PDB file of C-alpha atoms in Angstrom:
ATOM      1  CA  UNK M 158       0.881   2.601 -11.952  1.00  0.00           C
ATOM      2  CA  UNK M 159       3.609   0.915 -13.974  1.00  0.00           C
ATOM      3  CA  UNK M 160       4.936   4.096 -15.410  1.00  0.00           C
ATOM      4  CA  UNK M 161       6.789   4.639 -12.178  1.00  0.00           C
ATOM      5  CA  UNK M 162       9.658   2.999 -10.308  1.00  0.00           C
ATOM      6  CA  UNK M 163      10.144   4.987  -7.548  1.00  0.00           C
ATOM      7  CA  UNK M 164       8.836   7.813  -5.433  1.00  0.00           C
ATOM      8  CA  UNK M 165      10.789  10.403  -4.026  1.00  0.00           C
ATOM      9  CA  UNK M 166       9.125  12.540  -0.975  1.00  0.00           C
ATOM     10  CA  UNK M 167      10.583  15.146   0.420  1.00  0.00           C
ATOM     11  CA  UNK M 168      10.129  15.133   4.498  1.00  0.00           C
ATOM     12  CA  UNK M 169       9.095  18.383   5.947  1.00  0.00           C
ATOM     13  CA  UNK M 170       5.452  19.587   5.200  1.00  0.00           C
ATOM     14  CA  UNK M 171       4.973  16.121   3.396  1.00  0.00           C
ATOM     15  CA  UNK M 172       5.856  13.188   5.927  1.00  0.00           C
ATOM     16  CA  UNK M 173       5.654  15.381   8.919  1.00  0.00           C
ATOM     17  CA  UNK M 174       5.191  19.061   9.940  1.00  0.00           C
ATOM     18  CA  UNK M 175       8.575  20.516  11.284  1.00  0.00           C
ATOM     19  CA  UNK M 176       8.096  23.573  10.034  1.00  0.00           C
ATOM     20  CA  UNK M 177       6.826  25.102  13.100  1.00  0.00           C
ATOM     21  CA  UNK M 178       9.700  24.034  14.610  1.00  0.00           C
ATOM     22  CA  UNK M 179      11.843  25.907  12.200  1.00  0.00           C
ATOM     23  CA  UNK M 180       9.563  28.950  12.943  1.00  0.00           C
ATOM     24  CA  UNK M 181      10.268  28.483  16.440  1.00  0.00           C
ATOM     25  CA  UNK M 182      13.862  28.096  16.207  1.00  0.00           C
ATOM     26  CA  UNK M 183      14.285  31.140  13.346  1.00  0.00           C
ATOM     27  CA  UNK M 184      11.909  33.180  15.293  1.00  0.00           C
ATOM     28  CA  UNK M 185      14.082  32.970  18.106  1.00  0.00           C
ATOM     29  CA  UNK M 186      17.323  33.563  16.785  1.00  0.00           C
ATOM     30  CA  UNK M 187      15.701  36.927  14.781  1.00  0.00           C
ATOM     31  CA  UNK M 188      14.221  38.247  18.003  1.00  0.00           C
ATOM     32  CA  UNK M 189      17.507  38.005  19.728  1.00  0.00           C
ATOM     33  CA  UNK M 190      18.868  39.923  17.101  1.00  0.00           C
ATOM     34  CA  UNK M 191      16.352  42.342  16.847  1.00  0.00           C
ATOM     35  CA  UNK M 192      14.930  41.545  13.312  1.00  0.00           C
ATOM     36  CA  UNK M 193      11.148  41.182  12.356  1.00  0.00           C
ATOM     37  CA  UNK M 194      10.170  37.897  11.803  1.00  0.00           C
ATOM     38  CA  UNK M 195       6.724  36.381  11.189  1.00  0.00           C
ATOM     39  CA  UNK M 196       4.982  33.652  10.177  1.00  0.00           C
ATOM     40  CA  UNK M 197       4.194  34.887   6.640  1.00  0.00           C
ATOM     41  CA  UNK M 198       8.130  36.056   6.198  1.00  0.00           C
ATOM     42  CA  UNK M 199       8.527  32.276   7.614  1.00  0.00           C
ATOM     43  CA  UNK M 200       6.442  30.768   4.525  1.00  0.00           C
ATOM     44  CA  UNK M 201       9.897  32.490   2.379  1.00  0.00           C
ATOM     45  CA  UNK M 202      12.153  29.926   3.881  1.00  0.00           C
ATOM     46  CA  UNK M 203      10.499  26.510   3.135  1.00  0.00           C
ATOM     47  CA  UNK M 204      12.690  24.288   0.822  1.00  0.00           C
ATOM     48  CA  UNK M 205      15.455  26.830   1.255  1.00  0.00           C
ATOM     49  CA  UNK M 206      18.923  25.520   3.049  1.00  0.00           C
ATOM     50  CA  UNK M 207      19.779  26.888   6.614  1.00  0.00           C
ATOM     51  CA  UNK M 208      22.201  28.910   5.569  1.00  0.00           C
ATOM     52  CA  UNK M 209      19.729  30.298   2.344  1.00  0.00           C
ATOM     53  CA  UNK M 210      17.368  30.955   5.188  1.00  0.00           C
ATOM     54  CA  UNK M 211      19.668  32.696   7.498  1.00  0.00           C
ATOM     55  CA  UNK M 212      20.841  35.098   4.934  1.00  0.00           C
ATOM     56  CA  UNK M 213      17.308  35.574   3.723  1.00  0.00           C
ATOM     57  CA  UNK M 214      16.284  36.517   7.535  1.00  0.00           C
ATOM     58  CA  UNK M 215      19.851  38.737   8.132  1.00  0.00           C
ATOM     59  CA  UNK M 216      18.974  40.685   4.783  1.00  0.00           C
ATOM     60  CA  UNK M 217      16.223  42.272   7.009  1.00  0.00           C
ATOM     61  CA  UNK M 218      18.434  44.348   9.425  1.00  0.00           C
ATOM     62  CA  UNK M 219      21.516  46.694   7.869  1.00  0.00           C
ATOM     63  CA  UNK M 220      24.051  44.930  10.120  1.00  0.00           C
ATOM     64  CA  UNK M 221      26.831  43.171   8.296  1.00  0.00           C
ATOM     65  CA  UNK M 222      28.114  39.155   9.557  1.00  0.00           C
ATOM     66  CA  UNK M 223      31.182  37.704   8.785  1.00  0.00           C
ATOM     67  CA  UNK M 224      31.140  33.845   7.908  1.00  0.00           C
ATOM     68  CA  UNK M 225      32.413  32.957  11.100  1.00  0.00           C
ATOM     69  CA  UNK M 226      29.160  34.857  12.679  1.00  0.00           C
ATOM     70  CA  UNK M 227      27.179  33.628  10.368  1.00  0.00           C
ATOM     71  CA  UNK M 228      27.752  30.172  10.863  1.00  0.00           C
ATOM     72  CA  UNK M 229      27.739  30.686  14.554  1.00  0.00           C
ATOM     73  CA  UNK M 230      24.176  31.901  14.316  1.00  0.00           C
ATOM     74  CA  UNK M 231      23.423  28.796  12.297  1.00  0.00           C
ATOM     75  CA  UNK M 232      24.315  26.283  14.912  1.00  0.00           C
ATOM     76  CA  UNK M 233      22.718  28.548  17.397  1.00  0.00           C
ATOM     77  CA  UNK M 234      19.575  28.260  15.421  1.00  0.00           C
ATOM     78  CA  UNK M 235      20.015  24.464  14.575  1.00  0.00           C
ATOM     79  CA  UNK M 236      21.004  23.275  18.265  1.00  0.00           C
ATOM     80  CA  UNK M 237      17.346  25.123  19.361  1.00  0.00           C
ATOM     81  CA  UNK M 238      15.639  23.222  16.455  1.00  0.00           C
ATOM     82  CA  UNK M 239      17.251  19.783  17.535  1.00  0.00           C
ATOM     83  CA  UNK M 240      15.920  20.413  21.055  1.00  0.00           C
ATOM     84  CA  UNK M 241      12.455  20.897  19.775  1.00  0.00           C
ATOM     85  CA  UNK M 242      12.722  18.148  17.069  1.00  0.00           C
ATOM     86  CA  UNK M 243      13.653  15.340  19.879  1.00  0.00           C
ATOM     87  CA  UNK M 244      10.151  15.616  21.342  1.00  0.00           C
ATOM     88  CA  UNK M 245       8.740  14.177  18.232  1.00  0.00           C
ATOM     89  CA  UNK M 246       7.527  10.820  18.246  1.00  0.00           C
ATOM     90  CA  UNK M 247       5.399   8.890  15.370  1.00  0.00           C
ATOM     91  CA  UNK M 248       2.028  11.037  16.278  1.00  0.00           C
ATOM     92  CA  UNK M 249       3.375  13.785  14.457  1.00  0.00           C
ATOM     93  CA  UNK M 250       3.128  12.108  10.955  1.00  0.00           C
ATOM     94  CA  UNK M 251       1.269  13.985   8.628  1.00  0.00           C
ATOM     95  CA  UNK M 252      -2.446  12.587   8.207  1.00  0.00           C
ATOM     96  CA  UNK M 253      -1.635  10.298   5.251  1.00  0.00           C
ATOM     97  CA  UNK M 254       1.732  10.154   4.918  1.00  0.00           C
ATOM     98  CA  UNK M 255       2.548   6.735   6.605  1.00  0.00           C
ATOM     99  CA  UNK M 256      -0.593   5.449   4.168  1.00  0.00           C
ATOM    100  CA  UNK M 257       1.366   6.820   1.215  1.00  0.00           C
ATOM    101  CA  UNK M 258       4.775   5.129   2.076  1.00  0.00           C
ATOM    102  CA  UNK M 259       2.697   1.481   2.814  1.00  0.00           C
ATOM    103  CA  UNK M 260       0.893   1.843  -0.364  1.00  0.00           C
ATOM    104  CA  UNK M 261       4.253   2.858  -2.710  1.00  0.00           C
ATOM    105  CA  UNK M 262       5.759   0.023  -0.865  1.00  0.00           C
ATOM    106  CA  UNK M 263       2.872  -2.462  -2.134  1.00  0.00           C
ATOM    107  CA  UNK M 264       2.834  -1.028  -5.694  1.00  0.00           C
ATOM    108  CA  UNK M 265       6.612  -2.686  -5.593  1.00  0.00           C
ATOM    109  CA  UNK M 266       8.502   0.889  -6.241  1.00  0.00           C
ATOM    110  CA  UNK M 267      11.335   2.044  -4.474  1.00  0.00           C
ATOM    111  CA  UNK M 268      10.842   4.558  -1.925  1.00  0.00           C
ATOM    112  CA  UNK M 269      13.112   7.444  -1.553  1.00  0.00           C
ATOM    113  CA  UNK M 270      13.320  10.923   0.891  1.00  0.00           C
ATOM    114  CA  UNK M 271      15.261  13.802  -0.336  1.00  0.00           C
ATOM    115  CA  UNK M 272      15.832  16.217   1.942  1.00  0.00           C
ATOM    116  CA  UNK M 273      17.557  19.845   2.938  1.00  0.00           C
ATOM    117  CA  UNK M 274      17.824  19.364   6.175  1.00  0.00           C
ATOM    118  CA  UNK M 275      20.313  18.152   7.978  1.00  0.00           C
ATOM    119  CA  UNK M 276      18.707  16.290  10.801  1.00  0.00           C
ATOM    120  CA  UNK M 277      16.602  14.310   8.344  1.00  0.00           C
ATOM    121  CA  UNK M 278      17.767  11.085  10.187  1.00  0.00           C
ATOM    122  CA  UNK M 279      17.346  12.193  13.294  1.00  0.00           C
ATOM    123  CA  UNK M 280      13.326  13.150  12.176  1.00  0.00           C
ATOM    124  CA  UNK M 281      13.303   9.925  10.785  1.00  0.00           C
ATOM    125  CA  UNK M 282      14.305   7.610  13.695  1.00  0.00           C
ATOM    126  CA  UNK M 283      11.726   9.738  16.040  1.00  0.00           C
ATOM    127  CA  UNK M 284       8.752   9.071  13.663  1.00  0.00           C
ATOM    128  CA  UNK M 285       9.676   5.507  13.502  1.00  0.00           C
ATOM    129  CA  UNK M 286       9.567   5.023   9.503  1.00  0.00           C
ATOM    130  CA  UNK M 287      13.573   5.274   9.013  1.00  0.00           C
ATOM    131  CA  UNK M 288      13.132   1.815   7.570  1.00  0.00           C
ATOM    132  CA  UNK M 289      10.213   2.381   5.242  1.00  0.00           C
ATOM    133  CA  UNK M 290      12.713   4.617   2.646  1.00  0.00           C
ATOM    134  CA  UNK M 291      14.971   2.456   0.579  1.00  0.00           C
ATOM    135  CA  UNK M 292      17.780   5.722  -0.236  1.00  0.00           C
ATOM    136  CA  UNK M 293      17.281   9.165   1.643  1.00  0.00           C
ATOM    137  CA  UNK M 294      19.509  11.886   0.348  1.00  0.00           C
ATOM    138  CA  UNK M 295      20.001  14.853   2.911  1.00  0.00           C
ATOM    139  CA  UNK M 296      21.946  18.206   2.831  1.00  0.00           C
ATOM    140  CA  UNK M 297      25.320  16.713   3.898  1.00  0.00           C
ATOM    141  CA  UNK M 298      24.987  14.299   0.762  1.00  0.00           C
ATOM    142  CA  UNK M 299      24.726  17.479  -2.002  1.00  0.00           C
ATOM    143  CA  UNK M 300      26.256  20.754  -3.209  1.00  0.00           C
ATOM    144  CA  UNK M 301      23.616  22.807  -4.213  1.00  0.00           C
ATOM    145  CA  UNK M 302      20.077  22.739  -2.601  1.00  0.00           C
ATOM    146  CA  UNK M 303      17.185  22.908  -3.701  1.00  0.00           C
ATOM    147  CA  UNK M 304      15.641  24.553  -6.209  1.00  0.00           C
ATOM    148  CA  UNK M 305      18.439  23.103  -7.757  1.00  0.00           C
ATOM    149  CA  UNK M 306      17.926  19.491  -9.254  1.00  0.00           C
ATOM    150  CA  UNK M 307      20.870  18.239  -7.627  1.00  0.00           C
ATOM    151  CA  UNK M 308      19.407  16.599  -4.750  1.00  0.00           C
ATOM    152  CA  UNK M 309      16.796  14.552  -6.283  1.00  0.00           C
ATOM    153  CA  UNK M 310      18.442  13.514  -9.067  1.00  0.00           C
ATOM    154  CA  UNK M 311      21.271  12.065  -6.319  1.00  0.00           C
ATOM    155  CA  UNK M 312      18.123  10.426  -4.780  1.00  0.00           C
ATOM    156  CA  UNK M 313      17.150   8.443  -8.172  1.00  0.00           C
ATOM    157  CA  UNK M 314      20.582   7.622  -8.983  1.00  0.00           C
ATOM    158  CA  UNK M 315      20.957   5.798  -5.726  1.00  0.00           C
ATOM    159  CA  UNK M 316      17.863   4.414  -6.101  1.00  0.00           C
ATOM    160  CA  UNK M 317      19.203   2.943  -9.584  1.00  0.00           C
ATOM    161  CA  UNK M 318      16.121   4.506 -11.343  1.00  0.00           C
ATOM    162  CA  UNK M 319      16.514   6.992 -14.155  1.00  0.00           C
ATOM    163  CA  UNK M 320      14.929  10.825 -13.604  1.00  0.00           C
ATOM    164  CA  UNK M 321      11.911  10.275 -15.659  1.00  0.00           C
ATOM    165  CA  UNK M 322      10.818   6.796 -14.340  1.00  0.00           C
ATOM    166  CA  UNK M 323      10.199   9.244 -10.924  1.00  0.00           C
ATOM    167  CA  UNK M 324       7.617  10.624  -8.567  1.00  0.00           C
ATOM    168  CA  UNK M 325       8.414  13.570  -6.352  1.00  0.00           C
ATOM    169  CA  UNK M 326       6.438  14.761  -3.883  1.00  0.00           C
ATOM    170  CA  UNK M 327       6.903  17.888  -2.097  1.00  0.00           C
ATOM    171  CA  UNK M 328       4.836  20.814  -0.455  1.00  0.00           C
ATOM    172  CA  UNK M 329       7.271  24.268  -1.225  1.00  0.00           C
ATOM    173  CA  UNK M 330       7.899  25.875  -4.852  1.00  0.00           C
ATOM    174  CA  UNK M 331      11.353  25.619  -4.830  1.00  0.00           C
ATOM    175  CA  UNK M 332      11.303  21.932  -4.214  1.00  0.00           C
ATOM    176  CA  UNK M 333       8.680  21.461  -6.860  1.00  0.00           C
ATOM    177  CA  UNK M 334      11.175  22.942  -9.457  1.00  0.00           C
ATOM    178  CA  UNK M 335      13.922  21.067  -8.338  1.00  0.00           C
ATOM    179  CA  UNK M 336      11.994  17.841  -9.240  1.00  0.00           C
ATOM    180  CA  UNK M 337      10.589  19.504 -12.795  1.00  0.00           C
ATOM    181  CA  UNK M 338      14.514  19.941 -13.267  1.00  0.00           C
ATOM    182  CA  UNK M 339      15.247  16.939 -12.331  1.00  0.00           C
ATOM    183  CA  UNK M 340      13.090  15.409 -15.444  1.00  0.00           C
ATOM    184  CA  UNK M 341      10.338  13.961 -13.169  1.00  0.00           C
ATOM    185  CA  UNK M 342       6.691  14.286 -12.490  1.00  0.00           C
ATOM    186  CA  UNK M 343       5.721  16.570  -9.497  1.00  0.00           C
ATOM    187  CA  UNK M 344       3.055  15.801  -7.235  1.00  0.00           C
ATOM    188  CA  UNK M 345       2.740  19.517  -5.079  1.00  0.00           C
ATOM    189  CA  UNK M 346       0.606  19.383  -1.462  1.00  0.00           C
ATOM    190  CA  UNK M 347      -0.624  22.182  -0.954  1.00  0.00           C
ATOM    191  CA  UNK M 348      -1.965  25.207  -3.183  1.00  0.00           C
ATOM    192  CA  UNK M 349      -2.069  25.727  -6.891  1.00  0.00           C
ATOM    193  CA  UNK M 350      -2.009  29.019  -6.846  1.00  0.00           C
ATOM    194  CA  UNK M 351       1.529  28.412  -4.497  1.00  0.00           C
ATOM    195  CA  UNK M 352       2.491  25.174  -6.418  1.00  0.00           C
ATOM    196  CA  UNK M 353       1.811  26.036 -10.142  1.00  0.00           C
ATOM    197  CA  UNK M 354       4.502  24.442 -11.736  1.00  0.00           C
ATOM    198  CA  UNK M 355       3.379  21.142  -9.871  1.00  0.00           C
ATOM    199  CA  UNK M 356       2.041  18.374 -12.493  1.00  0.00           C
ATOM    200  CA  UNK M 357      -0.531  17.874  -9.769  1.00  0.00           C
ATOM    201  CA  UNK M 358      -1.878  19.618  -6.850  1.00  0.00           C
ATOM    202  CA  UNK M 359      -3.334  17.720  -3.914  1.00  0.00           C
ATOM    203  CA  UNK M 360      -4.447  19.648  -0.259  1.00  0.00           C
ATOM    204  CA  UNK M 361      -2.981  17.344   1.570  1.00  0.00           C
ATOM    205  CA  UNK M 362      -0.804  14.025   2.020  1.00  0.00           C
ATOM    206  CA  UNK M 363      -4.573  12.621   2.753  1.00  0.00           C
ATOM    207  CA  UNK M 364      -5.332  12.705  -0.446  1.00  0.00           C
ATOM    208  CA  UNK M 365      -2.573  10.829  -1.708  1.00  0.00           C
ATOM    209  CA  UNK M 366      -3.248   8.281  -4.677  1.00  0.00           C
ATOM    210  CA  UNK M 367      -0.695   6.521  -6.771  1.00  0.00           C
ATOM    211  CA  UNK M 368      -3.451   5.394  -9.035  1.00  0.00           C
ATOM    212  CA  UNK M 369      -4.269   8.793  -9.757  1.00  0.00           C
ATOM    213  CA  UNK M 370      -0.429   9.426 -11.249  1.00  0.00           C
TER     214      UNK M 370
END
């Protein structure tokens, strides 16, 4: 347990479940436009940006957007998402999550949240755990999301802990390689077969351990 000083999680499909509000909100947005959109194609999108995922979903139909469009689709799509989101409340924690921040907390490591999206905060503050992360990096605070590195290795610096010294914990493949990038040990939730390049596979935030890492 002493090989780490800090875990970094990332938030949706590991501290709570949002993602079927994204699916509502995309889902939405697509049928408006007339574009096929499932809950498989939906499964594409997780750990992407919105705008990744809103190209990703145009690139179905032969229509062309300009920025201006585009970007107008994406606040369409986010200002649905934040209606949905502000019904949350701290029952829709993930089955073992909370247990996983108390028990980093004891271990004496840092805990960190890194983030794509950009209502992380507002997630956050409706859960009621905004004051159980010590640093949480969100899409407004990088460049490049992920599976770029970028954002948790901006998570570690603030947390004054180098890369390697670092737990991430995340549930989609690109955010899996953006912590092996990032020079740190990757704890995947979910699938193997999904998560491969994961340095460990659990099912679910239940099974959570920090011994076991």
């Amino acid at each position: 347990m002493n090989r780490y000083k800090a875990v970094i999680f990332d938030l949706d499909g590991v501290i709570t479940d949002t993602a079927h509000y994204h699916y509502l909100a995309w889902k939405r947005l697509a049928d408006s436009l007339e574009l096929p959109f499932d809950e498989a194609f939906n499964e594409h999108l997780k750990g992407i940006d919105r705008m990744g995922s809103l190209e990703l979903i145009l690139a179905r139909g032969a229509r062309s957007f300009t920025q201006e469009e585009k970007q107008a689709l994406a606040e369409a799509k986010n200002a649905h998402y934040v209606e949905l989101v502000a019904t949350m409340t701290p029952a829709d924690l993930l089955p073992g999550a909370l247990a996983a921040l108390e028990a980093v907390r004891a271990a004496g490591l840092k805990t960190g949240l890194a983030s794509v999206s950009k209502n992380a905060f507002t997630v956050l503050d409706k859960l009621g755990i905004r004051d159980r992360f010590d640093e949480v990096v969100d899409a407004a605070r990088i460049a490049n999301s992920k599976p770029h590195p970028e954002i948790f290795l901006t998570a570690a610096r603030q947390l004054g802990v180098v890369p390697a010294d670092c737990l991430g914990v995340e549930d989609a493949a690109a955010g899996v390689a953006s912590i092996k990038d990032a020079g740190m040990v990757a704890v995947g939730v979910g699938s193997r077969e999904v998560l491969w390049q994961a340095d460990h596979v659990i099912p679910s935030m239940a099974a959570f351990r920090l011994e076991d890492y």
